[in-house]
Coordinates of C-alpha atoms in Angstrom, one line a residue:
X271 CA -20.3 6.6 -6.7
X272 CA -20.0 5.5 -10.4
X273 CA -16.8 3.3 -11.4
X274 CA -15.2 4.2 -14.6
X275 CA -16.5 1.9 -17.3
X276 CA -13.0 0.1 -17.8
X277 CA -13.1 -0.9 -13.9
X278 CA -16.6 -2.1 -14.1
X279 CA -16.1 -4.3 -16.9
X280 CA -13.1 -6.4 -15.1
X281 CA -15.2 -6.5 -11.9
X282 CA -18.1 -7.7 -14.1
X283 CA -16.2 -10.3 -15.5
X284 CA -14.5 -11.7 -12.6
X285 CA -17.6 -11.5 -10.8
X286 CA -19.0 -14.0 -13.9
X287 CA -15.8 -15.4 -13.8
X288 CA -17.0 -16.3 -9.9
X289 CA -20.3 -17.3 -10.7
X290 CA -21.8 -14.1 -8.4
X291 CA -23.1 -10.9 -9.2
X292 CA -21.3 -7.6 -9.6
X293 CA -22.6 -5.9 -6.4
X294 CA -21.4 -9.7 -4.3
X295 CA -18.4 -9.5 -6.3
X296 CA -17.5 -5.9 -5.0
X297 CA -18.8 -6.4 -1.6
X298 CA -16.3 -9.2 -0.9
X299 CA -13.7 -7.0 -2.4
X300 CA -14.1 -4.1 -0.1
X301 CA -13.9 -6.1 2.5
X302 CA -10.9 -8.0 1.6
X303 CA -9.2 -4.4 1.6
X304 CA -10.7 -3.4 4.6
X305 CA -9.1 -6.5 6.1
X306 CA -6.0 -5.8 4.7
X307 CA -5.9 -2.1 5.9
X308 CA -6.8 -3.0 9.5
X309 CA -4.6 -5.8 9.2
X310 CA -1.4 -3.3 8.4
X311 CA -2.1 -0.6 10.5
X312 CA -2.5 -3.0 13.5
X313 CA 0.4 -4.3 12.9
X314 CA 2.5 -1.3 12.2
X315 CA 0.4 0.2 16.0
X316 CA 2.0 -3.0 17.5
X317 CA 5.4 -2.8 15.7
X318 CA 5.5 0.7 17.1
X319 CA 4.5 -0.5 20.8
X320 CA 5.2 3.3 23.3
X321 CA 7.8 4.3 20.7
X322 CA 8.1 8.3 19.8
X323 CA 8.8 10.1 16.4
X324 CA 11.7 11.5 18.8
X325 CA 12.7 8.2 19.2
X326 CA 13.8 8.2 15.4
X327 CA 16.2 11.5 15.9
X328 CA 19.6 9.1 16.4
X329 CA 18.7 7.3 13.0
X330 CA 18.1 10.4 11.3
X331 CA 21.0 12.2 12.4
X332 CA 23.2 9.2 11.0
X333 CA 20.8 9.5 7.3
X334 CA 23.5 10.3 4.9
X335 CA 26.4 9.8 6.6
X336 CA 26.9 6.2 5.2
X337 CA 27.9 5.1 1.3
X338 CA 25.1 4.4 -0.8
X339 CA 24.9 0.4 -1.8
X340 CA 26.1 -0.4 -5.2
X341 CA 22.9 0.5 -7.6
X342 CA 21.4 3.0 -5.3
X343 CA 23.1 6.0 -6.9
X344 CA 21.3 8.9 -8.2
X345 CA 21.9 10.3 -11.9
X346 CA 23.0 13.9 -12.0
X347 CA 20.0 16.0 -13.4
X348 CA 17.9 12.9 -12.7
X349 CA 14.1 14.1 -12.2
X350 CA 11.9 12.5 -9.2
X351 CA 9.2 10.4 -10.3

């Protein structure tokens, strides 16, 4: 895989920056997010424990049913992002 020339140069330069070289400096950083990833989804498995998406049908028969918190209101003719 080639890395578009703008993404290469900040790597490059942090990886100077470092005193390592650019390969180094990208190794560490795919493993930092593979950490992180692992890290989140092990968590969230946890969180989740023996829990079922039919678990969630209570909560989602309430969605809507409450006032929206000051802020949270939605223009008319507002486009999603």
């Amino acid at each position: 895989m080639k890395l578009p020339v703008s993404i290469k140069e900040a790597a490059a330069r942090l990886a100077k920056q470092d005193g390592v070289s650019l390969n180094q400096w990208i190794s560490v950083a795919v493993a930092q997010k593979i950490g992180a990833v692992e890290t989140a989804a092990d968590f969230l498995k946890q969180r989740a424990g023996a829990a079922k998406p039919s678990d969630m049908l209570p909560f989602l028969d309430r969605a809507g049913t409450e006032p929206l918190p000051p802020g949270d209101e939605i223009e008319a003719g507002a486009k999603p992002r």
